[in-house]
Coordinates of C-alpha atoms and ligand atoms in Angstrom, one line a residue:
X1 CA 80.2 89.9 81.9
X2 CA 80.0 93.0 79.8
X3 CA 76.8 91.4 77.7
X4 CA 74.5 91.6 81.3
X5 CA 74.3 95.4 80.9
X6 CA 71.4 96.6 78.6
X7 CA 72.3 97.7 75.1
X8 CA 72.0 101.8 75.0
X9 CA 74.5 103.6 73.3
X10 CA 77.3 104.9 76.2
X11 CA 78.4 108.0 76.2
X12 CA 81.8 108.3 78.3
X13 CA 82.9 111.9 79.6
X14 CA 86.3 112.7 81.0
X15 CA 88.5 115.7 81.3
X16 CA 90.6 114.2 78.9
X17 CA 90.3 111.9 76.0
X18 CA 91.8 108.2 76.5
X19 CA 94.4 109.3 72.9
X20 CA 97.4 111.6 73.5
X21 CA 96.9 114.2 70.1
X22 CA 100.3 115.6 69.7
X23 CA 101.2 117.3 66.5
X24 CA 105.0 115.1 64.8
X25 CA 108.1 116.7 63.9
X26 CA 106.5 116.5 60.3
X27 CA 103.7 119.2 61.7
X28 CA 101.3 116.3 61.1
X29 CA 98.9 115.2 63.8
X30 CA 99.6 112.0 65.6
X31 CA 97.4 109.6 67.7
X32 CA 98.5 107.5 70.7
X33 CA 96.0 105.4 72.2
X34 CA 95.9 106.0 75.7
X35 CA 96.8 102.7 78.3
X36 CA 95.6 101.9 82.1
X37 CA 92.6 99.8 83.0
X38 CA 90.2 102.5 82.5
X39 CA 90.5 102.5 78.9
X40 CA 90.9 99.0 78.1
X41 CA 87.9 97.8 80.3
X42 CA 85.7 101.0 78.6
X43 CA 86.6 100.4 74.9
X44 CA 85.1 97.0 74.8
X45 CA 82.1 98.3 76.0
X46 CA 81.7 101.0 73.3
X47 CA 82.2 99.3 70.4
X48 CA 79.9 96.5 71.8
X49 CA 77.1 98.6 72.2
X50 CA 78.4 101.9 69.7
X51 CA 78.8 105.5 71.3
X52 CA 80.8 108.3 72.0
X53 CA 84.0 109.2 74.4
X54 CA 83.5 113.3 75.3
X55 CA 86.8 115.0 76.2
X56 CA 89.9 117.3 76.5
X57 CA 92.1 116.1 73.6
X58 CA 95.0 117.7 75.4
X59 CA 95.9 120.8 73.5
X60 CA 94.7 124.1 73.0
X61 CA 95.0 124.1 69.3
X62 CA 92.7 124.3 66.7
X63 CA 89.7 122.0 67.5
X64 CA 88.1 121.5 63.7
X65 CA 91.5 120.4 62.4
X66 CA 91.5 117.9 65.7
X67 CA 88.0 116.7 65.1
X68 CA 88.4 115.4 61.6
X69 CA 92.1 113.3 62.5
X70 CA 89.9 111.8 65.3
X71 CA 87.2 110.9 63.3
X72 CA 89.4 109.5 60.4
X73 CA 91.8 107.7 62.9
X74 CA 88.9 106.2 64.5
X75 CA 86.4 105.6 61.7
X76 CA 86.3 101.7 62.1
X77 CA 86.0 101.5 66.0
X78 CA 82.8 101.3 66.5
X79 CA 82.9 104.3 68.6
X80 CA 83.2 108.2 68.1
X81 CA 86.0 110.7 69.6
X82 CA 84.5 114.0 70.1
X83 CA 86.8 116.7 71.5
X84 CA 85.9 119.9 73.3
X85 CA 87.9 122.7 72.7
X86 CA 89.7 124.4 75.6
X87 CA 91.8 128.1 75.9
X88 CA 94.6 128.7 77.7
X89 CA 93.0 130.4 80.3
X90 CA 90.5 127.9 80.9
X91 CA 93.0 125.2 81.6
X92 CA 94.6 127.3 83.9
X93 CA 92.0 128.0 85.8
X94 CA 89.9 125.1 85.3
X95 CA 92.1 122.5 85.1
X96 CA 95.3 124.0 87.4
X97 CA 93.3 125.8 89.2
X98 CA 89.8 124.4 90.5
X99 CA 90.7 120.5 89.9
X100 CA 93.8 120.4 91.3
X101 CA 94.2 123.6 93.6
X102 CA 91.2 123.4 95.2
X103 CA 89.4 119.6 94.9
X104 CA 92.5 117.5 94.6
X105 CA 94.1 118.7 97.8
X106 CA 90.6 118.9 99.7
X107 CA 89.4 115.9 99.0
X108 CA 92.7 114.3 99.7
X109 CA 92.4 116.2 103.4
X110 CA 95.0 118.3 102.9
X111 CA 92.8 121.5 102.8
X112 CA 96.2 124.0 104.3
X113 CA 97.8 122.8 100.2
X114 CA 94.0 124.8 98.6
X115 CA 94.2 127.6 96.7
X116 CA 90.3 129.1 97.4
X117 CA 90.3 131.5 94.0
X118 CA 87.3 132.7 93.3
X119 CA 88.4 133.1 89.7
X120 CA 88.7 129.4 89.3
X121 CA 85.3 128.2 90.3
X122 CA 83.7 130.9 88.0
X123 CA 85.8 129.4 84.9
X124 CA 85.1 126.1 86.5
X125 CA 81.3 126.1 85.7
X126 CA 81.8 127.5 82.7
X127 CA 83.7 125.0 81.4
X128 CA 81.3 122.3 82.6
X129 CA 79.1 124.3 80.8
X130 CA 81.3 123.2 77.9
X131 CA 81.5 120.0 77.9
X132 CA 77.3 119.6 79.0
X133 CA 77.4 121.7 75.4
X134 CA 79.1 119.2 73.2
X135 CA 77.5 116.1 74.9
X136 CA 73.9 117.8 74.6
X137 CA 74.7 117.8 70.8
X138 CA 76.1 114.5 70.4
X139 CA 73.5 112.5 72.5
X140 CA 69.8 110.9 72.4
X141 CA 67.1 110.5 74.6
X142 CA 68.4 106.6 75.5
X143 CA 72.1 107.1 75.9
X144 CA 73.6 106.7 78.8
X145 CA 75.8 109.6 79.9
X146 CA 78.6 108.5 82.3
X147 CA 80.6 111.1 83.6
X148 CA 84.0 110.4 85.2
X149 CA 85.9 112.2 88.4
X150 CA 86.0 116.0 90.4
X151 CA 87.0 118.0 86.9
X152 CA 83.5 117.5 86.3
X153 CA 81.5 117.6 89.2
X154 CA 78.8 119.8 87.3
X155 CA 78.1 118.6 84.2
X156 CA 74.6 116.6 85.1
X157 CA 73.2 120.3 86.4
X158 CA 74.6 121.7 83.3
X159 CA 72.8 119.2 81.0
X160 CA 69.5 119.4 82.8
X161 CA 69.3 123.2 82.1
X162 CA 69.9 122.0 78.7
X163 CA 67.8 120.0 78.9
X164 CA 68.9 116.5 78.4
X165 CA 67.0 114.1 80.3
X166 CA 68.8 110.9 79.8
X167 CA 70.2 109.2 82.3
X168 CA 74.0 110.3 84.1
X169 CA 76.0 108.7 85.9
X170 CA 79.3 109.6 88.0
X171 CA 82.3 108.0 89.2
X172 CA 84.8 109.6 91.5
X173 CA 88.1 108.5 91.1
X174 CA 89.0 110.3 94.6
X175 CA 88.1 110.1 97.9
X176 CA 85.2 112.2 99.3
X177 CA 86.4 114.1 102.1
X178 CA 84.6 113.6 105.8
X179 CA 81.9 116.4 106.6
X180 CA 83.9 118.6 108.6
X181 CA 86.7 119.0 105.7
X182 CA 83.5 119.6 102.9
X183 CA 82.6 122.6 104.8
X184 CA 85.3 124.1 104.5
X185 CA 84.8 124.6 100.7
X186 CA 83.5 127.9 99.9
X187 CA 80.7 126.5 97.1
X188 CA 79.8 123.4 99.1
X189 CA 76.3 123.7 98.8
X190 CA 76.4 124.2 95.0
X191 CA 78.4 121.8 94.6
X192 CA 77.1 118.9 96.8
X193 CA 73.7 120.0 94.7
X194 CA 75.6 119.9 91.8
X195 CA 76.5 116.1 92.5
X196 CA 72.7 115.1 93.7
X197 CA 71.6 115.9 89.8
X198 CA 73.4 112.9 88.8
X199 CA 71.0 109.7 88.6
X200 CA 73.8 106.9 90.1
X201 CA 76.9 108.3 92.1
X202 CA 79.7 105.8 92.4
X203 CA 82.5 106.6 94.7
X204 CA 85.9 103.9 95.1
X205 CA 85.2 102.5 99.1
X206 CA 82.1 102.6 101.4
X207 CA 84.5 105.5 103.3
X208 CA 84.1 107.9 100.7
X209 CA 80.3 106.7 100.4
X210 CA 79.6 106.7 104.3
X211 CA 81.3 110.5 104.1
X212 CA 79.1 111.5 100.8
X213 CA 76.0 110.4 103.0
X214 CA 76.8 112.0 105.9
X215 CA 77.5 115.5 104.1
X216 CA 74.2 115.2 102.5
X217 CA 72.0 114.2 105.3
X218 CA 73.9 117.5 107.4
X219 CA 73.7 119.9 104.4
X220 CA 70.5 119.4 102.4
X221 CA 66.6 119.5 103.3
X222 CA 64.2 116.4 102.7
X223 CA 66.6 114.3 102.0
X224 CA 66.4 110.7 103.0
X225 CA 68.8 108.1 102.5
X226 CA 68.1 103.7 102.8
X227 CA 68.8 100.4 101.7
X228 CA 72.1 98.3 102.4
X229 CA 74.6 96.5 100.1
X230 CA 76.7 98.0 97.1
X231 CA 73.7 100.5 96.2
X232 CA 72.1 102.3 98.6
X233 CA 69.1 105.3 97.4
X234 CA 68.5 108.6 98.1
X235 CA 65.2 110.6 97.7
X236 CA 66.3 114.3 97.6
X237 CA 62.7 115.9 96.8
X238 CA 60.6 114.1 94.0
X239 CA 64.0 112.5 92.7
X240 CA 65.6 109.3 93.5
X241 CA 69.5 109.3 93.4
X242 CA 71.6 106.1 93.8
X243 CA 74.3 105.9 95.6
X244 CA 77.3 103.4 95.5
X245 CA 80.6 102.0 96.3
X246 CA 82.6 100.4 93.5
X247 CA 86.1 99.9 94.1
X248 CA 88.1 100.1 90.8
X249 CA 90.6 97.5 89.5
X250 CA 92.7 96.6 86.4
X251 CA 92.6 94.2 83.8
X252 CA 94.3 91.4 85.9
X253 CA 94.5 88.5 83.4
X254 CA 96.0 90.7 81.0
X255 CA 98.7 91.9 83.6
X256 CA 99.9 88.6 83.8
X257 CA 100.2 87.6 80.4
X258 CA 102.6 91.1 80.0
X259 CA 104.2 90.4 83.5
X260 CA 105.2 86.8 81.8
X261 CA 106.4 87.7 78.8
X262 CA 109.8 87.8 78.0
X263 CA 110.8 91.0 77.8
X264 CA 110.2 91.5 81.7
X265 CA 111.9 88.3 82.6
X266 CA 115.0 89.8 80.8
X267 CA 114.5 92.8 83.2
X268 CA 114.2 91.5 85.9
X269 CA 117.2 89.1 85.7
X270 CA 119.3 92.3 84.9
X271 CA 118.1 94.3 87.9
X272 CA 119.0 91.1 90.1
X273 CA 122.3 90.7 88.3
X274 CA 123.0 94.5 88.8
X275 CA 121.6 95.0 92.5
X276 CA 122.4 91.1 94.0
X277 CA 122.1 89.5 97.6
X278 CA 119.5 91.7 98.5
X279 CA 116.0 92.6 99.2
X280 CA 114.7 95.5 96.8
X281 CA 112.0 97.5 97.8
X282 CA 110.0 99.5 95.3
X283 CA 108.2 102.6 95.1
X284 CA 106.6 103.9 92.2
X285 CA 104.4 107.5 92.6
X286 CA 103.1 110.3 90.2
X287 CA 104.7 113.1 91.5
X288 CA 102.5 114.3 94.0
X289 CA 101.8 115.1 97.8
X290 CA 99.3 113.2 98.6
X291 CA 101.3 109.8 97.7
X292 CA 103.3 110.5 101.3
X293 CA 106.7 110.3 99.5
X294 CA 108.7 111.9 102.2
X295 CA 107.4 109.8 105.3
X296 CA 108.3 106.9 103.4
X297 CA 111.8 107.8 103.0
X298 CA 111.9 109.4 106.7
X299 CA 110.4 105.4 107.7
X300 CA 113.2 104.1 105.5
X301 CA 115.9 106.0 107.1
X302 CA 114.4 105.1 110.5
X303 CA 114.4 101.7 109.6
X304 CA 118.0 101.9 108.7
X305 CA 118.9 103.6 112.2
X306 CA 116.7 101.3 114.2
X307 CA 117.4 97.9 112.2
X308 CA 121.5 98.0 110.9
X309 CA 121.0 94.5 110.1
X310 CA 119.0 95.9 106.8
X311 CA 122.1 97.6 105.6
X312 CA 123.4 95.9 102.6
X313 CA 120.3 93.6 102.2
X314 CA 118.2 96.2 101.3
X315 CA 118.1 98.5 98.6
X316 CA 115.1 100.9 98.0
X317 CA 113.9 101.7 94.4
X318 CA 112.2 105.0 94.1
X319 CA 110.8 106.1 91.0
X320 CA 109.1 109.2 90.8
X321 CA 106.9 110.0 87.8
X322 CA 106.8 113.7 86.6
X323 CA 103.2 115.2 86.9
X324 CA 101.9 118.6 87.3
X325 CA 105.0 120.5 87.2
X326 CA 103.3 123.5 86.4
X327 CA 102.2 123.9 89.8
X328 CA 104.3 125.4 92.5
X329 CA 103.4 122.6 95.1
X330 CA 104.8 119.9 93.1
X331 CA 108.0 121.7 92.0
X332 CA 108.9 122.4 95.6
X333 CA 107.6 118.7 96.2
X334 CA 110.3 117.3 94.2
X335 CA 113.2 119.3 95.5
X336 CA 111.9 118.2 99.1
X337 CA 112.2 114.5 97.9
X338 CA 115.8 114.9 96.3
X339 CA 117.6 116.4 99.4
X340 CA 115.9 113.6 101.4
X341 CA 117.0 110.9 98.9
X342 CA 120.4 112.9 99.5
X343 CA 120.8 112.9 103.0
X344 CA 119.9 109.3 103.0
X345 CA 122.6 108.3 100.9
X346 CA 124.8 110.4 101.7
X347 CA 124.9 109.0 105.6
X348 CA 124.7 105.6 104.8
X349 CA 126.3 104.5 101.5
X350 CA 129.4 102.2 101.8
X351 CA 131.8 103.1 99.2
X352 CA 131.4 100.8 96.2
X353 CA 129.2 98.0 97.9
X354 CA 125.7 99.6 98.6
X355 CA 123.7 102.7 98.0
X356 CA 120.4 102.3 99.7
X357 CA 118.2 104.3 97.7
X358 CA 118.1 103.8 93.7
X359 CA 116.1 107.1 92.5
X360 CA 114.6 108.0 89.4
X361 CA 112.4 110.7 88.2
X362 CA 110.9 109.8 84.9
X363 CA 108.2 108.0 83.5
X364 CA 108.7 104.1 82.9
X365 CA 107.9 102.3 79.9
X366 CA 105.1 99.2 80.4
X367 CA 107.9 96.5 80.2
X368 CA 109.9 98.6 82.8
X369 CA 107.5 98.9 85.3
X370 CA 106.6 95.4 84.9
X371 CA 110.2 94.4 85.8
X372 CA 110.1 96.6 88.7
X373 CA 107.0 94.9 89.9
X374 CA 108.1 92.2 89.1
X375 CA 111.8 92.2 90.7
X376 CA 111.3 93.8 93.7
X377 CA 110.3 91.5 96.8
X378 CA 108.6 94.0 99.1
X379 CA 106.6 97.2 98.0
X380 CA 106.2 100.3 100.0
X381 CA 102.7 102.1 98.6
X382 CA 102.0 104.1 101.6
X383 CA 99.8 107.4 100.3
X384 CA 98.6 109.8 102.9
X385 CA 95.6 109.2 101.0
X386 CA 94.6 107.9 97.6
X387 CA 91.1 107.2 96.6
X388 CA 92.3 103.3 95.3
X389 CA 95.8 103.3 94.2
X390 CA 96.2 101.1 91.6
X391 CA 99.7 100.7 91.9
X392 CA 98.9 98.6 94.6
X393 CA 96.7 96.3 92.8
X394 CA 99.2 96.0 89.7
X395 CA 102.2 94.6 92.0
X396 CA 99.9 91.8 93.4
X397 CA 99.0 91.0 89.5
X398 CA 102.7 90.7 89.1
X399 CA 103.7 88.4 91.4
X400 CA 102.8 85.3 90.0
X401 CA 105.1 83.6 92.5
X402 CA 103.4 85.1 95.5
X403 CA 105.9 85.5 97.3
X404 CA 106.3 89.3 97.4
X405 CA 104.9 91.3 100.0
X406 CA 102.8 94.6 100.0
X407 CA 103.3 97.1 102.5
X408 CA 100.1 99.7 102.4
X409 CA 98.5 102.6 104.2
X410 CA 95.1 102.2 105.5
X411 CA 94.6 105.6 103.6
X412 CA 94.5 104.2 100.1
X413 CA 90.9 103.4 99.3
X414 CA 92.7 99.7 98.2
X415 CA 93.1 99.0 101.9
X416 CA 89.3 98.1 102.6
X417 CA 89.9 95.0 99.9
X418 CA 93.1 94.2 100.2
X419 CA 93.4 94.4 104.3
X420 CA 94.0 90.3 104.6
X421 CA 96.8 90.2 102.6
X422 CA 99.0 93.3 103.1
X423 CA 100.8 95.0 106.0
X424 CA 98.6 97.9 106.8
X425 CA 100.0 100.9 108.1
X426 CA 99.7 104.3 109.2
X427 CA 102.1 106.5 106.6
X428 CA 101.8 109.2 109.2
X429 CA 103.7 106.4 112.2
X430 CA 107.7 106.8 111.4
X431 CA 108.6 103.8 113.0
X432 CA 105.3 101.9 112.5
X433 CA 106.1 101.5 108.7
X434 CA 110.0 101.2 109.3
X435 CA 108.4 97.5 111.6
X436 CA 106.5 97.1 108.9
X437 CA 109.6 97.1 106.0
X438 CA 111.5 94.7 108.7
X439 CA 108.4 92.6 109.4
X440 CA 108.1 92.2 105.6
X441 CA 112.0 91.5 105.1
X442 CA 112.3 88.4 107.6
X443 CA 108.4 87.2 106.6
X444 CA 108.6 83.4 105.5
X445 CA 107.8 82.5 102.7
X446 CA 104.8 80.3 103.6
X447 CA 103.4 83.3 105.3
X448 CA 104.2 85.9 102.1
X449 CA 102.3 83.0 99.9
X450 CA 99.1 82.8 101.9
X451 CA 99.1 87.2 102.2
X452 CA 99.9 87.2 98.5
X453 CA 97.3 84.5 97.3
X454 CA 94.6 86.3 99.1
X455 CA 94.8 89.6 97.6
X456 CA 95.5 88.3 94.3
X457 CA 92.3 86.0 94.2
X458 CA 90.2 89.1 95.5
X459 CA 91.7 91.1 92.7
X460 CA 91.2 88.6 90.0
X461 CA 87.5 88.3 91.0
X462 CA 86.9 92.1 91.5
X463 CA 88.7 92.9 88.4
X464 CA 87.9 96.1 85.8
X465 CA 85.5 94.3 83.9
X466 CA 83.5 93.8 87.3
X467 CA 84.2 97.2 87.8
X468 CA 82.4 98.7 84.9
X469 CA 79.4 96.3 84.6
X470 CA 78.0 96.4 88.6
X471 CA 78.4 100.4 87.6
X472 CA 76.3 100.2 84.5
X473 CA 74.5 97.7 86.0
X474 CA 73.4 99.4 89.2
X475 CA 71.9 102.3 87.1
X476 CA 69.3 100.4 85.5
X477 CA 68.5 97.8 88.1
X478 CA 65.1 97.6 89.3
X479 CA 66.1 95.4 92.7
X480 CA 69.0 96.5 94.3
X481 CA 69.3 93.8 96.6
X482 CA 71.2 92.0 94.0
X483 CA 74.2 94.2 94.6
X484 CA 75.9 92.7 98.1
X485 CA 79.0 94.1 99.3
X486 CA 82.3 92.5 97.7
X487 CA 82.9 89.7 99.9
X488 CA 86.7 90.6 101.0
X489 CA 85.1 93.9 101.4
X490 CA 83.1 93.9 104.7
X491 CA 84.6 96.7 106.7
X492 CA 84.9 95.4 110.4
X493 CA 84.7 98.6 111.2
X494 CA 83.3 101.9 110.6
X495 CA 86.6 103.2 109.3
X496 CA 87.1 100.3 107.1
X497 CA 91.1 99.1 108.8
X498 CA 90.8 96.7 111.8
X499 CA 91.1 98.4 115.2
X500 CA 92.1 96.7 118.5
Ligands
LIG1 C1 93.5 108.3 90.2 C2 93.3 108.2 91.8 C3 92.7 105.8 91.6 C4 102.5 105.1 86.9 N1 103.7 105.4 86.5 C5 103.9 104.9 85.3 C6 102.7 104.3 84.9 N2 101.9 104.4 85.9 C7 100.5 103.9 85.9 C8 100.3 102.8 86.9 C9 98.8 102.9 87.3 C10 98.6 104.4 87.2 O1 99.6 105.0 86.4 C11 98.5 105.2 88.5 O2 97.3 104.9 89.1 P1 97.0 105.2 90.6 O3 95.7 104.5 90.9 O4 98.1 104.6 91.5 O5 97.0 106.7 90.8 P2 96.4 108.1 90.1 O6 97.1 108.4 88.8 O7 96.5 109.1 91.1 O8 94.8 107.8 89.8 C12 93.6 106.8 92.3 C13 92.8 106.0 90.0 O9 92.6 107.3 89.7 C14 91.8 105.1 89.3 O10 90.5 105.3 89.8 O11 93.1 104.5 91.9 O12 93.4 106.8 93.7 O13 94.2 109.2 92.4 O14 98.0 102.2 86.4 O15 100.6 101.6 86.3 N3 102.6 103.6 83.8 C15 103.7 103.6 82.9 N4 104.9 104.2 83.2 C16 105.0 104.9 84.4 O16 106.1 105.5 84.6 N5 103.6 102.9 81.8

C-alpha cells in the first residue's frame, strides 16, 4: 500500500519525538524507541522514501548533547531525528497549559474543566514559532510537511511567514468541538485561520469534519466548501484547502501475531486460574476525564444493585494508567476514582469469595495488556468523548476467538466504524450501560461471534497502513472522487450513532 504514495521526502512533526531520551543511572543518554500504531505504520514510510521526524525529545536538557545521541543512534535508519529544544517555562505553559488546559478539555466538550490564561496562548505561538524554525531549516522545496494533533495547531502560519511553501498537512488526533463550544475559545478566529493555512486537514470521523465545516462556513468570509466522499475542498480566498475524515487504526496483523504468542497465553491462563467461574470485564484508560471513568463504575455499581444475579460471575478489571499528574484536574481525578472503587467494594465484596472490582493504577507492559485483552470476555470503553479510542480497536484485534464482546460509547470517534458490532451506549445513561454489561454477560455466543467478526474484518481492512496512505494520498490527488467513504462507515445519521 505504502508504494502508491509519491516518493517526496516526509517530514513528520509532533510535540514529541516517537524515542523516550532519558539520561541512565551511568549519566549516559539512553534511547527507547517509542511503540503504538502511529510509529510503526510512519517509520516504514520514512525510511522508504528518506526524511525527517521534528519533535520534543522529552527533556529540557541540553539540546546539542541530545542532537548528536540521536543522530548516532539513528545513523542507519534511513531517516533523521531532529529535536527542538524546549524550557521549563515553555512546557508549562505550552504544553500544561494551552494543550491540555485549554484545547484538550474544549475539544473534548468539557469547556467548565478550561483554564483560559492568556499567558499560555502567548507562549503557545511562540513555541509553534519554534518548531516552524527547526523544520524551515531542515526542509526543501518538495518535502512534505505533515504535522500531527492540537499542540501544533499553528505551525503551517508559522512556516508561511517563513516562508516555506511546500506542502502541510495536519491530522487531529481529537475531536473538533461543535460550533457553539468553538466560540467559546477566546482566539477562535486565529486559530480556526491558523488551521485553514494547512493544505490537507484530516480529522478522525466525519463528526469532527461536519463540525470543522460548519465553524468555518459561520466564522470566516468567502469561504466555500464542496465535493462528497472522504475529501471534501474548501476555497478560503485564492487558496484551496482539503478537507477530510480518516479514522485512525493500528497495525492489526501484527496485534495478532503478539496476542498469539506465548507469553500472553501464559497470562491469560493465570488470570483465569486466579479469578475463575466468572465473567471479567476490562477497563483500561490513561488517567484522564474525558475517558468517563466514574460513570462507568457508578453503571457498574448500578448494575450490581439492579442485576444481583451478576454478583460472583462478574469481576471488573480496572486499570488506570498514570498520565498528566502534574495537573490539578487529574490528581483530584484519581482520588475521585479510588473512593469510588472503595465504596464499591467495600458494599459488595463477600469475604474471601469475590471482590468485584480488581484496580490498578500503573502502566502495563505489551504482554500484560495483551493478556488483559485477551482474558477478559466483555470490555467496557465508554469515554465521554474520545476522538477514536484505540483501545477499542486493540481488544477486537485480540480476540481471535470472537467471542468477546465490546461495550462502547457513541462518543468515541470509533463508534461511527465500529457501530454493527459493539453495544453502543450513552456513558452519560447509568442504567443504560449497566443493560448494556448484562446484555453483554447473557449474549450467546453465536450472537458475540457475528458482532465480533464484523468489527474485526472492518478493522483489518481499515487498518494503519490504510490510515497513513489515503492521508498522503489525498494530498496529492488530482481527482478526489477516488476517495469514497469507508464502507462500514456510512453514518445513517447526521450524528453518526443510529437513532430511532
Ligand atoms: C489520542 C486520542 C486517538 C494504554 N495503556 C497502556 C498502553 N496503552 C496504549 C494503548 C493504546 C494507546 O495507549 C491509547 O490510545 P487511545 O486511542 O485509547 O487514547 P489516547 O492516548 O488518548 O490517544 C485518541 C489516539 O490519539 C490516536 O489518534 O485514538 O482518541 O485521545 O494504543 O494500547 N500500552 C502499554 N501499557 C499500558 O499501560 N504498553
Amino acid at each position: 500500500m505504502i508504494s502508491q504514495t509519491p516518493k517526496e521526502r516526509l517530514i513528520v512533526v509532533s510535540n514529541r519525538l516517537p524515542f523516550v531520551v532519558r539520561k541512565g543511572s551511568d549519566k549516559q543518554w539512553k534511547i527507547t524507541p517509542g511503540s503504538g500504531g502511529l510509529v510503526t505504520a510512519l517509520l516504514p514510510v520514512l525510511r522508504d522514501r528518506g526524511g525527517i521526524w521534528i519533535g520534543w525529545p522529552g527533556t529540557t536538557d541540553k539540546i546539542d548533547d541530545i542532537s548528536q545521541v540521536l543522530a548516532d543512534s539513528n545513523r542507519d535508519a534511513g531517516y533523521a531525528l531532529v529535536p527542538v529544544a524546549l524550557t521549563d517555562d515553555e512546557v508549562h505553559k505550552f504544553y500544561q497549559g494551552f494543550s491540555n488546559e485549554v484545547i484538550w478539555p474544549l475539544f473534548h466538550d468539557l469547556q467548565s474543566h478550561c483554564n483560559f490564561d492568556p499567558s499560555y496562548w502567548q507562549v503557545y505561538k511562540e513555541v509553534n514559532h519554534k518548531y516552524a524554525q527547526v523544520i524551515a531549516r531542515q526542509s526543501k522545496e518538495n518535502d512534505f510537511i505533515w504535522v500531527h494533533d492540537y499542540h501544533l495547531m499553528n505551525v503551517a502560519t508559522e512556516l508561511r511567514h517563513l516562508g516555506v511553501r511546500s506542502r502541510i498537512g495536519f491530522f487531529l488526533h481529537i475531536p473538533f468541538p461543535s460550533l457553539d463550544i468553538f466560540l467559546k475559545l477566546p482566539w477562535r478566529f486565529e486559530l480556526l485561520h491558523a488551521l485553514l493555512d494547512y493544505d490537507l486537514i484530516g480529522f478522525q470521523t466525519l463528526r469532527d469534519r461536519r463540525n470543522f465545516v460548519q465553524c468555518i462556513r459561520a466564522m470566516v468570509k468567502h469561504v466555500t466548501v464542496q465535493g462528497k466522499g472522504q475529501v471534501l475542498t474548501a476555497n478560503v480566498g485564492d487558496r484551496e484547502v482539503r478537507i477530510g475524515a480518516f479514522s485512525i487504526s493500528i497495525d492489526y496483523n501484527t496485534f495478532i501475531e503478539e496476542a498469539t504468542g506465548a507469553e500472553v497465553i501464559e497470562k491469560v491462563r493465570q488470570l483465569h486460574g486466579v479469578l475463575p467461574d466468572r465473567q471479567l470485564i476490562l477497563g483500561v484508560d490513561r488517567l484522564d476525564y474525558t475517558k468517563g471513568i466514574p460513570n462507568r463504575l457508578e453503571a457498574f455499581r448500578n448494575a450490581l444493585v439492579r442485576y444481583p444475579e451478576l454478583h460472583r460471575r462478574i469481576t471488573l478489571i480496572q486499570i488506570v494508567v498514570p498520565s498528566r499528574e502534574d495537573i490539578p484536574k487529574y490528581h483530584d481525578l484519581r482520588t475521585t476514582i479510588e473512593q469510588m472503587v472503595g465504596h464499591i467494594n467495600g458494599e459488595f465484596t463477600k469475604f474471601g469469595r469475590w471482590v468485584p472490582i480488581h484496580y490498578m493504577f500503573r502502566n502495563l507492559t505489551r504482554v500484560e495488556l495483551l493478556a488483559y485483552y485477551r482474558a477478559c470476555e466483555i470490555a467496557l470503553v465508554t469515554p465521554l468523548k474520545d476522538g477514536m479510542n484505540l483501545v477499542a480497536k486493540e481488544y477486537c484485534a485480540s480476540s481471535i476467538k470472537e467471542e468477546n464482546v465490546l461495550i462502547l460509547s457513541e462518543f468515541a470517534g470509533a463508534a461511527a466504524q465500529l457501530q454493527n458490532g459493539a453495544l453502543l451506549v450513552n456513558p452519560y445513561d447509568i442504567e443504560g450501560v449497566a443493560d448494556a454489561i448484562y446484555q453483554a454477560f447473557v449474549m450467546d455466543k453465536a450472537e458475540r461471534q457475528g458482532r465480533m467478526r464484523r468489527m474485526r474484518r472492518s478493522i483489518s481492512k481499515y487498518n494503519i497502513f490504510w490510515w497513513v496512505d489515503s492521508f498522503l494520498r489525498a494530498a496529492i490527488a488530482k481527482d478526489l472522487s477516488a476517495f469514497p467513504l469507508m464502507e462500514d462507515y456510512v453514518p445513517k445519521t447526521d450524528i453518526d450513532v443510529p437513532v430511532i
